[in-house]
Coordinates of C-alpha atoms in Angstrom, one line a residue:
Chain A
M1 CA 48.3 26.4 -32.0
S2 CA 51.1 27.2 -34.4
E3 CA 52.3 30.8 -34.3
T4 CA 52.0 33.1 -37.3
V5 CA 52.5 36.8 -37.1
F6 CA 50.7 39.0 -39.7
R7 CA 51.7 42.5 -40.3
G8 CA 49.9 45.0 -42.5
R9 CA 47.8 48.1 -42.9
A10 CA 44.2 48.3 -41.5
W11 CA 41.2 48.9 -43.8
K12 CA 38.4 50.0 -41.5
F13 CA 34.7 49.3 -42.3
G14 CA 31.5 49.9 -40.3
N15 CA 28.9 47.7 -38.6
D16 CA 27.0 45.0 -40.4
V17 CA 29.2 44.7 -43.4
D18 CA 27.1 42.3 -45.5
T19 CA 28.2 39.6 -47.9
D20 CA 26.8 41.6 -50.9
A21 CA 29.2 44.4 -49.9
I22 CA 32.1 41.9 -49.6
I23 CA 31.3 40.3 -53.0
P24 CA 28.2 41.5 -54.9
A25 CA 25.9 38.7 -56.1
R26 CA 26.2 39.9 -59.7
Y27 CA 29.7 38.3 -59.7
L28 CA 28.6 34.9 -58.3
N29 CA 28.3 33.2 -61.7
T30 CA 31.8 32.2 -61.0
S31 CA 33.8 30.9 -58.1
D32 CA 37.2 31.7 -59.5
P33 CA 39.1 33.3 -56.6
E34 CA 41.0 35.8 -58.9
V35 CA 37.8 37.1 -60.4
L36 CA 36.1 37.4 -57.0
A37 CA 39.2 39.2 -55.6
A38 CA 39.0 41.8 -58.3
H39 CA 35.5 42.8 -57.0
C40 CA 36.2 42.4 -53.3
M41 CA 34.4 45.1 -51.1
E42 CA 33.4 46.8 -54.3
D43 CA 30.1 48.2 -53.1
A44 CA 31.6 49.4 -49.8
D45 CA 34.8 50.9 -51.3
P46 CA 35.2 50.7 -55.1
E47 CA 39.0 51.3 -54.8
F48 CA 39.7 48.6 -52.3
S49 CA 40.7 45.8 -54.6
S50 CA 43.1 48.0 -56.6
R51 CA 44.7 49.5 -53.5
V52 CA 44.9 46.6 -51.0
S53 CA 48.4 45.1 -50.5
A54 CA 49.2 41.6 -49.5
G55 CA 49.1 41.2 -45.8
D56 CA 46.7 44.1 -45.2
M57 CA 43.8 43.5 -42.7
I58 CA 40.2 44.3 -42.7
V59 CA 38.9 45.7 -39.5
G60 CA 35.1 45.7 -39.3
G61 CA 32.4 46.7 -36.9
K62 CA 29.9 44.3 -35.3
N63 CA 28.1 41.5 -37.2
F64 CA 30.8 41.3 -40.0
G65 CA 29.8 39.2 -42.9
C66 CA 26.0 39.2 -42.3
G67 CA 23.6 38.0 -45.1
S68 CA 24.2 35.3 -47.5
S69 CA 26.0 32.0 -47.0
R70 CA 28.3 32.5 -50.0
E71 CA 31.7 31.2 -49.3
H72 CA 32.7 33.5 -52.1
A73 CA 33.0 36.2 -49.5
P74 CA 35.9 34.8 -47.5
I75 CA 37.4 33.4 -50.7
A76 CA 37.3 36.9 -52.2
I77 CA 38.9 38.5 -49.1
K78 CA 41.7 35.8 -49.0
A79 CA 42.4 36.0 -52.7
A80 CA 42.6 39.8 -52.5
G81 CA 45.7 39.2 -50.3
V82 CA 44.1 40.1 -46.9
S83 CA 45.8 38.3 -44.1
C84 CA 43.0 38.4 -41.6
V85 CA 39.8 40.0 -40.5
I86 CA 39.2 41.6 -37.1
A87 CA 35.7 42.5 -35.8
P88 CA 33.9 42.6 -32.5
S89 CA 31.5 39.9 -33.8
F90 CA 30.9 37.9 -36.9
A91 CA 27.7 36.7 -38.5
R92 CA 27.6 32.9 -37.9
I93 CA 27.8 31.6 -41.4
F94 CA 30.8 33.8 -42.2
Y95 CA 32.4 32.7 -39.0
R96 CA 32.0 29.0 -40.0
N97 CA 33.1 29.6 -43.6
S98 CA 36.2 31.4 -42.5
F99 CA 37.4 28.5 -40.3
N100 CA 36.4 25.9 -42.9
M101 CA 38.3 27.5 -45.8
G102 CA 41.2 29.0 -43.9
L103 CA 40.7 32.7 -43.6
P104 CA 42.0 33.8 -40.1
I105 CA 39.4 35.9 -38.2
F106 CA 39.7 37.5 -34.8
E107 CA 37.0 38.8 -32.4
S108 CA 38.2 42.0 -30.7
A109 CA 35.9 44.9 -29.8
Q110 CA 38.9 46.9 -28.6
A111 CA 40.8 46.6 -31.8
S112 CA 37.7 47.5 -33.8
A113 CA 37.0 50.5 -31.7
Q114 CA 40.6 51.9 -31.6
T115 CA 41.9 51.2 -35.1
V116 CA 41.5 53.6 -38.0
S117 CA 42.2 53.0 -41.7
G118 CA 45.9 53.1 -42.5
D119 CA 47.1 52.0 -39.0
E120 CA 49.9 49.4 -39.1
L121 CA 48.8 46.3 -37.2
E122 CA 50.6 43.2 -36.1
V123 CA 48.5 40.1 -35.2
N124 CA 49.9 37.0 -33.4
T125 CA 47.7 34.1 -34.3
A126 CA 48.8 32.0 -31.3
T127 CA 48.5 34.5 -28.5
G128 CA 45.7 36.6 -30.0
V129 CA 47.6 39.8 -29.3
I130 CA 47.0 42.6 -31.8
R131 CA 49.6 45.4 -31.7
N132 CA 48.7 48.7 -33.2
I133 CA 52.2 49.9 -34.2
T134 CA 50.9 53.3 -35.4
R135 CA 49.3 54.1 -32.1
G136 CA 51.6 52.1 -29.8
E137 CA 48.6 50.2 -28.4
E138 CA 47.9 46.6 -27.7
Y139 CA 44.6 44.8 -27.9
R140 CA 43.4 41.2 -27.2
A141 CA 41.4 38.9 -29.4
E142 CA 39.0 36.4 -27.9
P143 CA 40.6 33.0 -27.7
F144 CA 39.2 30.4 -30.2
P145 CA 37.0 27.7 -28.8
P146 CA 38.9 24.4 -28.5
F147 CA 36.9 22.8 -31.3
M148 CA 37.8 25.6 -33.7
V149 CA 41.5 25.1 -32.8
E150 CA 41.1 21.4 -33.6
L151 CA 39.6 22.3 -37.0
I152 CA 42.4 24.8 -37.7
E153 CA 45.1 22.2 -36.7
A154 CA 43.5 19.6 -38.9
G155 CA 43.9 22.0 -41.8
G156 CA 40.3 22.9 -42.2
L157 CA 36.9 21.1 -42.2
I158 CA 37.5 18.7 -45.1
P159 CA 40.8 17.2 -43.7
F160 CA 39.0 17.0 -40.4
V161 CA 36.0 15.1 -41.9
L162 CA 38.1 12.7 -43.9
R163 CA 40.2 11.9 -40.8
E164 CA 37.1 11.3 -38.7
M165 CA 35.9 8.9 -41.4
G166 CA 39.2 7.2 -41.6
K167 CA 39.7 8.1 -45.2
Chain B
M1 CA 16.1 18.0 -18.2
P2 CA 13.6 20.3 -20.0
M3 CA 14.6 21.2 -23.5
T4 CA 13.5 23.5 -26.3
I5 CA 12.3 22.1 -29.7
T6 CA 15.6 23.1 -31.2
E7 CA 17.6 21.3 -28.4
K8 CA 15.4 18.2 -28.8
I9 CA 15.9 17.9 -32.6
L10 CA 19.7 18.4 -32.1
A11 CA 19.7 15.7 -29.3
A12 CA 17.7 13.3 -31.4
H13 CA 20.2 13.6 -34.3
S14 CA 23.2 13.1 -32.1
D15 CA 21.9 10.1 -30.3
R16 CA 21.9 11.8 -26.9
D17 CA 19.2 12.3 -24.3
T18 CA 20.0 15.9 -23.8
V19 CA 22.1 18.7 -25.2
H20 CA 23.1 22.0 -23.6
P21 CA 23.5 25.4 -25.2
G22 CA 27.1 26.2 -25.9
E23 CA 28.3 22.6 -26.4
I24 CA 29.5 21.4 -29.7
I25 CA 27.9 18.3 -31.1
M26 CA 28.2 16.1 -34.2
A27 CA 24.8 15.6 -35.7
R28 CA 23.3 13.5 -38.4
I29 CA 21.8 15.3 -41.4
D30 CA 18.5 14.4 -43.0
L31 CA 19.1 16.6 -46.0
A32 CA 22.0 18.6 -47.4
L33 CA 21.1 21.3 -49.9
G34 CA 23.0 23.3 -52.5
N35 CA 22.2 25.6 -55.4
D36 CA 23.9 26.8 -58.6
I37 CA 26.0 29.4 -56.7
T38 CA 27.1 27.3 -53.7
A39 CA 27.2 23.7 -54.9
P40 CA 29.9 24.0 -57.5
I41 CA 32.5 24.8 -54.9
A42 CA 31.3 21.8 -52.8
I43 CA 31.3 19.5 -55.8
K44 CA 34.9 20.6 -56.7
I45 CA 36.0 19.6 -53.1
L46 CA 34.5 16.1 -53.5
R47 CA 36.1 15.6 -56.9
D48 CA 39.5 17.1 -55.9
N49 CA 39.6 14.7 -52.9
G50 CA 38.7 11.7 -54.9
I51 CA 35.4 11.1 -53.1
D52 CA 33.3 9.1 -55.6
E53 CA 30.2 8.6 -53.6
V54 CA 28.0 10.7 -51.3
F55 CA 26.7 9.5 -47.9
D56 CA 23.2 9.0 -49.2
K57 CA 22.0 9.9 -52.7
D58 CA 18.4 10.4 -51.4
K59 CA 19.4 12.9 -48.8
I60 CA 21.0 15.5 -51.0
A61 CA 19.0 18.2 -52.9
L62 CA 20.5 20.2 -55.8
V63 CA 18.4 23.1 -57.0
P64 CA 19.8 25.4 -59.7
D65 CA 17.6 28.4 -59.0
H66 CA 19.7 31.5 -58.7
F67 CA 20.9 32.4 -62.2
T68 CA 18.4 30.1 -64.0
P69 CA 17.1 29.9 -66.7
N70 CA 20.8 30.3 -67.4
K71 CA 21.6 34.0 -67.4
D72 CA 24.9 33.8 -69.3
I73 CA 27.7 31.4 -70.3
A74 CA 29.3 31.5 -66.8
S75 CA 26.0 30.6 -65.2
A76 CA 25.4 27.9 -67.7
E77 CA 28.8 26.4 -66.8
Q78 CA 27.9 26.4 -63.1
C79 CA 24.6 24.7 -63.7
K80 CA 26.4 22.1 -65.9
V81 CA 28.6 21.3 -62.9
L82 CA 25.4 20.4 -60.9
R83 CA 23.9 18.5 -63.7
E84 CA 27.0 16.3 -64.3
F85 CA 27.5 15.8 -60.6
A86 CA 23.8 14.7 -60.1
H87 CA 24.3 12.3 -62.9
D88 CA 27.6 10.9 -61.9
Y89 CA 26.7 10.5 -58.2
D90 CA 23.1 9.4 -58.9
I91 CA 21.5 12.2 -56.8
S92 CA 17.8 11.7 -56.4
H93 CA 16.7 15.2 -55.7
Y94 CA 18.2 17.2 -58.6
F95 CA 15.7 19.6 -60.2
E96 CA 16.1 20.4 -63.9
L97 CA 14.5 23.4 -65.4
G98 CA 10.8 22.7 -65.6
E99 CA 10.8 21.0 -62.2
M100 CA 13.1 23.6 -60.6
G101 CA 11.6 26.2 -58.3
V102 CA 13.0 28.5 -55.7
E103 CA 14.6 26.0 -53.3
H104 CA 13.0 27.0 -50.0
A105 CA 9.5 27.1 -51.6
L106 CA 10.2 23.9 -53.6
L107 CA 11.5 21.5 -51.0
P108 CA 8.6 21.8 -48.5
E109 CA 6.1 21.7 -51.3
Q110 CA 7.6 18.5 -52.7
G111 CA 7.6 16.9 -49.2
I112 CA 11.4 16.6 -49.2
V113 CA 11.6 18.4 -45.8
L114 CA 9.4 17.2 -43.0
P115 CA 8.8 18.2 -39.3
G116 CA 11.6 17.2 -37.0
D117 CA 14.2 16.9 -39.7
L118 CA 17.7 18.4 -39.4
V119 CA 18.6 20.2 -42.7
L120 CA 21.9 21.8 -43.6
G121 CA 21.8 24.0 -46.7
A122 CA 24.4 26.0 -48.5
D123 CA 22.1 28.9 -48.7
S124 CA 21.4 31.3 -45.8
H125 CA 17.6 31.1 -46.1
T126 CA 17.7 27.4 -45.4
C127 CA 16.3 28.5 -42.0
T128 CA 12.9 28.6 -43.8
Y129 CA 12.0 25.0 -42.9
G130 CA 11.7 26.0 -39.3
G131 CA 8.2 26.9 -40.4
L132 CA 7.5 23.1 -40.6
G133 CA 9.1 22.4 -37.2
A134 CA 12.4 21.3 -38.6
F135 CA 15.8 22.4 -37.5
S136 CA 17.4 23.9 -40.5
T137 CA 20.3 26.3 -40.9
G138 CA 22.5 27.8 -43.6
V139 CA 26.1 27.1 -44.1
G140 CA 28.8 27.6 -46.8
S141 CA 30.0 25.4 -49.5
T142 CA 32.7 23.6 -47.5
D143 CA 30.2 22.6 -44.9
L144 CA 28.0 21.3 -47.6
A145 CA 30.9 19.2 -49.0
G146 CA 31.5 17.9 -45.5
A147 CA 27.9 16.9 -45.1
M148 CA 27.7 15.3 -48.5
I149 CA 30.7 13.2 -47.7
S150 CA 29.9 12.2 -44.1
G151 CA 26.2 12.8 -43.6
R152 CA 27.1 14.7 -40.4
S153 CA 28.0 18.1 -39.4
W154 CA 29.1 20.0 -36.2
F155 CA 26.9 22.4 -34.4
R156 CA 27.2 24.6 -31.4
V157 CA 23.9 24.2 -29.6
P158 CA 22.4 27.6 -29.7
T159 CA 20.6 29.4 -26.8
S160 CA 17.0 30.2 -27.6
M161 CA 15.0 33.3 -27.7
K162 CA 11.2 32.9 -27.4
F163 CA 8.9 35.3 -29.2
V164 CA 5.3 35.1 -28.0
L165 CA 3.0 36.8 -30.4
D166 CA -0.6 37.0 -29.3
G167 CA -3.7 38.8 -30.6
E168 CA -5.6 39.0 -33.9
L169 CA -3.8 40.5 -36.8
R170 CA -5.0 43.6 -38.5
P171 CA -6.4 43.4 -42.1
W172 CA -3.7 42.6 -44.7
V173 CA -1.0 42.1 -42.1
G174 CA 0.8 38.8 -42.6
G175 CA 3.8 36.8 -41.5
K176 CA 6.2 39.1 -43.5
D177 CA 5.0 42.1 -41.5
L178 CA 5.4 40.3 -38.2
I179 CA 9.0 39.2 -39.0
L180 CA 10.0 42.7 -40.3
Y181 CA 8.6 44.2 -37.2
I182 CA 10.6 41.8 -35.0
I183 CA 13.8 42.4 -36.9
G184 CA 13.1 46.1 -36.5
Q185 CA 12.9 45.6 -32.7
I186 CA 16.0 43.4 -32.2
G187 CA 18.2 44.5 -35.1
V188 CA 20.1 42.5 -37.8
D189 CA 22.3 40.9 -35.1
G190 CA 19.6 40.7 -32.4
A191 CA 19.5 36.9 -32.5
L192 CA 23.1 36.3 -33.5
Y193 CA 24.1 32.6 -33.0
R194 CA 20.8 32.0 -31.3
S195 CA 17.6 30.2 -32.1
M196 CA 14.4 32.2 -32.7
E197 CA 11.3 30.2 -31.5
L198 CA 8.0 31.7 -32.6
T199 CA 4.9 30.9 -30.6
G200 CA 1.6 32.4 -29.4
S201 CA -1.9 32.6 -30.7
A202 CA -1.0 34.9 -33.6
I203 CA 1.5 32.3 -34.9
G204 CA -0.9 29.5 -34.4
A205 CA -3.4 31.3 -36.6
L206 CA -0.9 31.6 -39.4
G207 CA -1.0 29.4 -42.5
M208 CA 2.1 27.5 -43.6
S209 CA 3.0 30.1 -46.2
D210 CA 3.2 32.8 -43.5
R211 CA 5.1 30.6 -41.1
L212 CA 7.7 29.7 -43.8
A213 CA 8.1 33.4 -44.6
M214 CA 8.7 34.3 -41.0
C215 CA 11.3 31.5 -40.4
N216 CA 12.9 32.4 -43.8
M217 CA 13.9 35.8 -42.4
A218 CA 15.3 34.5 -39.0
I219 CA 18.8 34.9 -40.7
E220 CA 18.1 38.6 -41.2
A221 CA 18.3 38.9 -37.4
G222 CA 21.5 36.8 -37.4
A223 CA 19.8 33.7 -36.0
K224 CA 21.0 30.2 -36.5
N225 CA 17.5 29.0 -37.0
G226 CA 13.9 30.1 -36.7
I227 CA 11.3 27.5 -35.6
I228 CA 7.6 27.0 -35.0
A229 CA 6.4 23.9 -33.3
P230 CA 4.2 21.7 -35.6
D231 CA 0.4 21.7 -35.0
A232 CA -2.7 20.7 -36.9
I233 CA -2.0 23.2 -39.7
T234 CA 1.5 21.7 -40.1
E235 CA 0.1 18.1 -40.2
E236 CA -2.5 19.1 -42.7
Y237 CA 0.2 20.7 -45.0
V238 CA 2.5 17.7 -44.8
K239 CA -0.3 15.2 -45.5
G240 CA 0.1 13.5 -48.8
R241 CA 3.4 15.1 -49.6
S242 CA 5.7 12.3 -48.4
E243 CA 5.6 8.6 -47.4
R244 CA 8.5 9.2 -45.0
E245 CA 7.7 9.1 -41.3
Y246 CA 8.5 12.2 -39.3
T247 CA 8.7 13.2 -35.6
V248 CA 6.9 16.1 -34.1
F249 CA 8.9 17.9 -31.4
S250 CA 7.8 20.7 -29.1
S251 CA 9.4 22.7 -26.3
D252 CA 8.9 21.6 -22.7
A253 CA 6.9 24.1 -20.7
D254 CA 9.9 24.7 -18.4
A255 CA 12.5 24.8 -21.2
V256 CA 15.2 27.5 -20.7
Y257 CA 15.3 30.6 -22.8
D258 CA 17.8 33.4 -22.6
E259 CA 15.2 35.9 -23.6
V260 CA 11.4 35.9 -23.8
I261 CA 9.8 38.6 -25.8
N262 CA 6.0 39.1 -25.6
I263 CA 4.5 41.0 -28.6
D264 CA 0.9 42.2 -29.0
A265 CA 0.5 41.2 -32.6
S266 CA -2.8 43.1 -32.9
Q267 CA -0.8 46.4 -32.7
I268 CA 1.6 45.5 -35.6
E269 CA 0.9 47.6 -38.7
L270 CA 1.8 46.7 -42.3
Q271 CA 5.6 47.1 -42.5
V272 CA 8.2 48.4 -44.9
A273 CA 11.9 48.0 -44.4
F274 CA 13.8 51.0 -45.7
P275 CA 17.2 50.7 -47.4
H276 CA 19.7 49.3 -46.6
L277 CA 19.0 46.9 -43.8
P278 CA 16.0 44.7 -43.0
E279 CA 16.1 46.2 -39.5
N280 CA 14.9 49.6 -40.9
S281 CA 11.3 48.5 -40.7
K282 CA 8.6 51.1 -40.2
P283 CA 4.8 51.2 -40.5
V284 CA 3.9 51.6 -44.2
G285 CA 2.4 55.1 -43.5
E286 CA 6.0 56.4 -42.9
A287 CA 7.0 55.4 -46.5
K288 CA 4.0 57.3 -48.1
D289 CA 4.8 59.3 -51.2
I290 CA 8.1 57.5 -52.0
S291 CA 7.8 56.9 -55.7
I292 CA 9.0 53.7 -57.1
D293 CA 10.2 52.2 -60.4
Q294 CA 9.7 48.5 -59.9
V295 CA 7.7 46.0 -57.8
V296 CA 8.9 42.4 -57.4
I297 CA 6.5 39.8 -56.0
G298 CA 8.3 36.5 -55.5
S299 CA 11.3 34.9 -53.8
C300 CA 11.8 32.2 -51.2
T301 CA 10.2 34.6 -48.7
N302 CA 6.9 35.5 -50.5
G303 CA 6.6 33.7 -53.9
R304 CA 4.0 31.2 -52.7
F305 CA 0.4 30.8 -54.0
E306 CA -1.0 32.6 -51.0
D307 CA 1.3 35.6 -51.7
L308 CA 0.2 35.7 -55.3
E309 CA -3.4 35.4 -54.2
I310 CA -3.1 38.5 -52.0
A311 CA -1.5 40.4 -54.8
A312 CA -4.1 39.3 -57.4
S313 CA -7.0 40.2 -55.2
L314 CA -5.6 43.8 -54.9
I315 CA -4.6 44.2 -58.5
K316 CA -7.8 42.8 -60.0
G317 CA -9.4 45.2 -62.4
K318 CA -6.6 47.8 -61.8
K319 CA -3.6 48.9 -63.8
V320 CA 0.1 49.1 -62.7
A321 CA 0.9 52.8 -62.5
D322 CA 2.7 54.5 -65.4
G323 CA 6.4 54.3 -65.0
V324 CA 6.3 51.2 -62.7
R325 CA 7.5 47.8 -63.8
M326 CA 5.8 45.0 -61.9
I327 CA 7.4 41.5 -62.0
V328 CA 5.5 38.5 -60.6
I329 CA 7.6 35.4 -59.9
P330 CA 5.7 32.2 -58.9
A331 CA 8.3 30.4 -56.9
T332 CA 7.8 26.9 -58.2
P333 CA 6.2 25.2 -61.3
T334 CA 3.4 23.9 -59.1
I335 CA 2.6 27.4 -57.8
Y336 CA 2.9 28.7 -61.4
R337 CA 0.3 26.2 -62.6
Q338 CA -2.0 26.9 -59.6
A339 CA -1.8 30.6 -60.1
M340 CA -2.6 30.2 -63.8
D341 CA -5.5 27.9 -63.1
A342 CA -6.9 30.3 -60.4
G343 CA -7.0 33.1 -63.0
F344 CA -4.2 35.2 -61.5
F345 CA -2.2 35.4 -64.7
A346 CA -5.1 37.1 -66.5
I347 CA -5.3 39.6 -63.6
F348 CA -1.6 40.3 -63.6
L349 CA -1.3 40.5 -67.4
E350 CA -4.3 42.8 -67.7
A351 CA -2.8 45.1 -65.1
G352 CA 0.4 45.3 -67.1
A353 CA 2.6 43.1 -65.0
V354 CA 5.1 40.6 -66.4
I355 CA 5.1 37.0 -65.2
S356 CA 8.5 35.4 -64.8
P357 CA 9.4 31.7 -64.7
P358 CA 10.5 30.5 -61.2
T359 CA 13.9 31.9 -60.3
C360 CA 15.7 33.8 -57.5
G361 CA 16.6 36.3 -60.3
P362 CA 16.2 39.9 -59.2
C363 CA 16.2 39.2 -55.4
L364 CA 20.0 39.1 -55.5
G365 CA 20.4 41.4 -58.5
G366 CA 21.1 38.4 -60.7
H367 CA 18.8 38.9 -63.6
M368 CA 15.2 39.2 -64.6
G369 CA 14.6 42.6 -63.1
V370 CA 17.9 44.3 -62.1
L371 CA 17.8 48.0 -61.1
A372 CA 19.6 51.0 -62.6
E373 CA 21.3 53.7 -60.6
G374 CA 18.9 55.8 -58.6
E375 CA 16.0 53.4 -59.1
K376 CA 13.7 52.3 -56.2
A377 CA 11.9 49.0 -55.9
V378 CA 9.4 47.6 -53.5
A379 CA 10.0 43.9 -53.2
T380 CA 8.6 41.0 -51.2
T381 CA 12.2 39.6 -51.0
N382 CA 14.3 39.4 -47.9
R383 CA 17.3 41.7 -48.2
N384 CA 17.7 45.4 -49.1
F385 CA 21.5 45.7 -48.7
V386 CA 23.4 48.2 -51.0
G387 CA 23.3 46.9 -54.5
R388 CA 21.2 43.9 -53.6
M389 CA 18.9 44.2 -56.7
G390 CA 21.3 45.8 -59.0
H391 CA 23.3 49.1 -59.1
P392 CA 24.9 50.1 -55.8
G393 CA 23.0 53.4 -56.2
S394 CA 19.6 51.7 -56.3
E395 CA 17.3 51.1 -53.4
V396 CA 15.1 48.2 -52.2
Y397 CA 12.1 48.6 -49.8
L398 CA 11.0 45.3 -48.3
S399 CA 7.4 44.5 -47.7
G400 CA 4.8 41.8 -47.8
P401 CA 2.7 41.1 -50.9
A402 CA -0.2 43.4 -50.0
V403 CA 1.9 46.5 -49.7
A404 CA 3.9 45.5 -52.9
A405 CA 0.7 45.1 -54.9
A406 CA -0.9 48.3 -53.6
S407 CA 2.4 50.2 -54.4
A408 CA 2.4 48.9 -57.9
V409 CA -1.0 50.3 -58.6
A410 CA -0.3 53.6 -56.8
G411 CA 3.2 54.2 -58.1
T412 CA 4.3 55.2 -54.6
I413 CA 4.7 53.1 -51.5
S414 CA 1.2 52.5 -50.4
S415 CA -1.0 50.5 -48.1
P416 CA -3.8 48.4 -49.5
H417 CA -6.2 50.6 -47.5
D418 CA -5.3 53.5 -49.7
L419 CA -6.3 51.5 -52.8
I420 CA -9.8 50.4 -51.8

């Protein structure tokens, strides 16, 4: 898999962050990424969207992204400038959506347990190594299943589907 | 090789004799579903990629149910995207206002989903159709687009958990109480990535409305799907709704489960899930004396005729408590008509409740009953996350229709036993 290194500050959230916390349903009368980004994580941390910087990372607890199927959730996170999301586990629809639309996500219980908000992290997408520069620690993310790597390398679900159909 | 009902449906749709948990398969879709929130993103993907036809115009359902009747200009624009797409691509199952109902109540009612089907829906509560013995699961908009283009989608075959519920239910206890109890036991990620298969004498005794309500909330335990094998009750429900042939699947006796949970359903009390997670379910007695501002009876979980019937039977001749707003939302136009013909509207109106047209509306804090800061609601809906029904400082307590109706009359969270 092609190698990208993300570097940014961690924004730490708890367990079971639901999609209503990521993007409240009251804003779903649009799918404009910029509008969604302005309300990203609003009900969990009202200051998040105004203080997040490009490249920052969300570090969640278990079952990140539970609840609704709204793809607006990963769209809002990506449009807010977040480079990737790290959590011990992801709710399955959020997991699928992230791969499909191109938001990098990493499963790492260790990174979630050790990281606190404000830590400077570096994530290597190819090796799955997560360096916590603030603490001088190194964590490992679970490797992606081969099929997910195929999807990523195809450029997401739609290019994959079109290629399979010979279109 | 022995298989579960979920494995059999996935195998049948991928032209294989067997499938194994963990493997990734490409499977044929019998129905792809989208609504006014999720479909516009999928439609844009098709149009942007120059795709001018869908895989099968009869196997796509578009239901504008979330912000309808159009809440505001932005919502109207979203619905217009669906309407124009349905026209341009000649989609058979597009539901305009007047025919539109809450999608997961509407599609089984209209015979569009049948036992043994494989359904992919861009709505997390698509898992509802497991109540009919179909494999159905929620996905996002890009997956919906992929399915509309190709008629296929990829699935990781889930491992299965079997829940065996035996025993006779207590008075007023229904499917909603059973599923809230189960989620309380296993947690909101207790079935993550897995299939929840519901079986046992207590499940066999449930009507279709309760079965659909239980499978509807499988997602609230993180499950990929919830499923109940079809039986005579299923066949009776399906009869006359569709000309299409369907296949009845059931699990082999020696199918492999990664967990079997036996539950004595006769011990389950009426449940209430406290804010802000569906797993915070407790017997209704523990919620006693919590005063409320609003009651909502409706949604894809509990907006069916049987739910309204329970509520009407409890409310009849009584008044909604001072300071409580009661909103009743029949989930589909057919249910609306049936409830009206059965005299429920007179009962609700005389009690001081308001009757809404079919919509998801307040369940997701969209419209038609949004909460202010500090307000509390009892709702027969499916989620009680922070801000779910309105202000982030409001609270939702989830229950079945009996507790919701009793609470509306009492003004505090109450059991129907307190009322009579």
